[in-house]
């Protein structure tokens, strides 16, 4: 931590800060400049993060030097992590994971149909919501446990791994029973109770980025999960909120190289929510793979006209299959496979 | 709902849309223009909101005509709502509510000291967190139930109403027992499970705006609470996230007249989180009252240097008392009292 | 300037940075920490700002310590500046400036009518565009020089000072001849050629904040004008661009106390562009005065239905007069007058 | 244009709107719904765009149906445009254009060195600023005409086409004389005087997106240039401003498929400004090509430590050459060549 002092700081004020540091078990190092003097704190920054140095008399500004996260950082673990999903299936290795399926689980037959088609096209994991976070209380809220059972059955029948969103600490146990991977949605990225609860399981967690979460906050949310003992976290960039209204969100493609540099954890991309219209999904899916994403999570529906949610951004199974061919060529160009 | 058709739409495509409308029990009204034709849907828009008309062949864009919220709207209830907090205390009437207290409840003595001082200055409600949503898992997480008990005791001793944040559906019951008002934090504005759970109680709920929530989404979150049967919702604007980094957030002062126009519910402002530095709290507090806010929620700490969270934005009790005097003059200028 | 070094920095890399500093005439001060070492640079930061220290081997990050602006800063001039507009009229003193008028100058009669009415209500300056920055090339582009002549005549007839937007370096001379104050629009806040050109005149400049300009960038744009020799700069907050679509922009009310702290220059507010609808103008105008603004620039049109631009956000003269009464009460509450 | 009427609209109010439409030469079509009635206007929307229908009594909201741009739209021209730069060089065809060079032109020798190296690596156009838009008046402002002469000479010697930024209407003529392509920078995207001035030439214009410009505003700025008679416009996405601070800007990769759908004009990407650090340039460059970009404009400097601007985001010539190899593989995967 570095403290920049005001131009007119007094010696007594400097002394007061130095004493506070000593009280916290830290050493200080004062550097006197022409325009400003600064104090460097030597020792663990954590004790300082909760000390409001900004309010000490004579302080102009405070600058942290170290990252506030540990377990998720590349400094903590140099080699990239490959998260095991189930036998023979990982995320973060050479093979790019393709996760596909409808926004909501609607019934057994339609889920099975989509599952079989996306599997044939190359997907290895099935997505689908049983508990749906809908902006309106009057919109379809999901099938709940009934949906989980359907997903479980379809997963077993097709051999696909399964992923569904958990919205409430009280749902963790039941979802844990039926499904292979937890998804934390964008709206819950800083639902810290929920993060801790999935952190107590051993199951992989796909952590979507919050609508206006900084990369640092996102890394900290992963740290919440890891600090509870669950190391199996996968980041999922799904677009951030900006001033642009033509697209549903703005896919932050920059996030891929930055997360890869800061963390050893894998990162996948959800192009469907990032653009909001099926016609644009292919273009940004290819971009994500080219930029280094470890996987894609794409909404696919056999009949978007009848989808109970997010129909506008769902691909038809045939379009998905065509896209996988294109992705395969891109993956090869960056030394990977789909 | 209005559907704008593509220039080259065919009659068969129009017919397909009209049939879908009939199936949903709606009438249609086609208006043929020079450049584009449009279809208006007559009847309740709700059934359409979950029908992805955008994916129907021939459709260029879809425009909703009606607001998606009901109970919270001024159309539903013309006169402004005055929410009863406890005997002799309401929010939304002529008197502007002053809510003050520390970010976190730290111990009985310090809470009592602040409570007595803010009460003497004119506050009628005490704020303080027992469960803290912290970005880092390594920061102070709050005293939990112990904190609730302290708050309850201090509230009874001083006669101040009390408010604290609820972060988890599993905390609703215990907080309901000890505290007068629920606070839903910015990070949980779209934690729909939590909204429903507080909606099942009768206790007032202060609903903070999400960091990047639109006014429409905020109104919808209030609708979630009201649709479960709890009409006692109070909006709290606490700044939104923008590109600006000098201040912690950007207080959206425009939100006050807009919410007042769209909804009958009261709106208060949290200037402390909106600016992030105590020196700027006074200026925007006065602005909020001048703009028509029904209350203010301000962080006050007897010794910000020792605060376990948010010290940089906390006012000293003396500064708070001085501010109340200034607010009193502003309130009078807009026909209200503090 | 402070340079944070990478954990695995070598002595040779540190030496390389130290030599670069010496070459630039700066001293360095190295502080060796447990997790990271840092180098502080002692001497003028300006020479460093153009040196990309980030690319030097071993460097993790670079943190500036000093503000990049001088003449505009409160450190440079402690007391607030009061900018003289014309005889007996200043901005930045006890009296809050009320600037009113139509978006565009449309013809002599309508401008005179509005000018007389806003003057009667208390305005001291007349606004109106002769050169209009319109998003579409097919929209009304303003009357040009003809408009300037009309404004000049109306100004002389009513005794109101006048302000109009300058969009192009080639317009500076002609506007200088006819009008009392230059306005730099939001879209040109970083049109550096234009800033320099008005900086070469002696005429007051109202500098609107760019749509997504940080406060620091805004201060730097004022520095451009002042560094050319023109000290008469007035900031104008007119709302920034955010994700919110209900209002035209988001008025950054926080900007008022922050600019007042960082700079000695006055700041006014344009509530009309900040909200985009006349019904909300009054509320945020009162907020601006309560927060400490030195003036308001409000769009007023005698017949908004016929306005050639921005009709939706224009007040009728009667509404403006009513608002001035309310503002007068607020001004009194904060120790000022309108 | 569609006007949604208030619930309590009167017949007289409807009549007033209908008469206004007739006055403007438009037909109206009224559709009476259960909750709301609407009026559709049949005829050219342009006359309506400047009529503030929002202020007419009884009007709730106004929705435009048509796009406000013409010449730039795909509706106007179905096939994609291939812009001729000079003999044998176009942008928008099968070959992806690689534009490279330093941020600023510093001197003849260093520009020639970089030009020869990037040409050898596969670049076909040389970038470099002679007039620099710098946030601070105290930073390097460019060599001016001297820089243009250097660029001209280096262009002739190497056979590379040349591009440089124009910041002021008064610079158009001189830049036209020395350089092959005009660049309009992000800060000037809505400098309408400048857009009109380059629109009067025949020279290609690379139009960078404004920091917080919507896609619609960007298209309108291109329309300004085309409406003056110059059809040779190339869009350049360079990142938009968001809340994220880890990267300099946020590359809006979504913009590529959207612009390709709305317009026939080519779009290139500037990855250097979009990320702000050289280490991340490669990843997003590959993403841009995979998403369908028609070219890349990349900052390359032989010695970033000595760069007078933007050193942190400049690639070394060797790194650029390595990147071109990778881009070549991606281009092939999407059916193109570099």
Coordinates of C-alpha atoms in Angstrom, one line a residue, chain A residues 3-9 11 14 29-39, chain C residues 1-2 26-29 40-45 65-66:
Chain A
X3 CA -0.1 6.6 0.7
X4 CA 0.4 9.9 -1.1
X5 CA 0.5 12.8 1.3
X6 CA -0.9 16.2 0.9
X7 CA 1.4 19.1 0.0
X8 CA 0.9 20.7 3.4
X9 CA 1.1 17.6 5.5
X11 CA 5.2 16.0 10.7
X14 CA 3.0 11.7 9.3
X29 CA 9.2 3.7 4.3
X30 CA 8.9 7.5 3.7
X31 CA 10.0 9.0 0.4
X32 CA 10.1 12.8 0.4
X33 CA 9.6 14.4 -3.0
X34 CA 9.5 18.0 -4.3
X35 CA 5.8 18.2 -4.8
X36 CA 4.6 15.3 -2.6
X37 CA 5.9 12.9 -0.1
X38 CA 4.7 9.3 0.0
X39 CA 4.7 6.5 2.6
Chain C
X1 CA 5.4 8.8 -10.4
X2 CA 5.6 5.5 -8.7
X26 CA 15.1 12.8 -12.1
X27 CA 16.1 11.2 -8.8
X28 CA 14.8 7.8 -7.8
X29 CA 14.1 6.3 -4.4
X40 CA 9.6 6.6 -6.6
X41 CA 10.6 9.3 -9.0
X42 CA 11.5 12.6 -7.5
X43 CA 11.2 15.7 -9.7
X44 CA 8.7 16.9 -12.3
X45 CA 6.3 14.2 -13.5
X65 CA 1.1 10.9 -8.1
X66 CA 0.5 14.4 -9.3

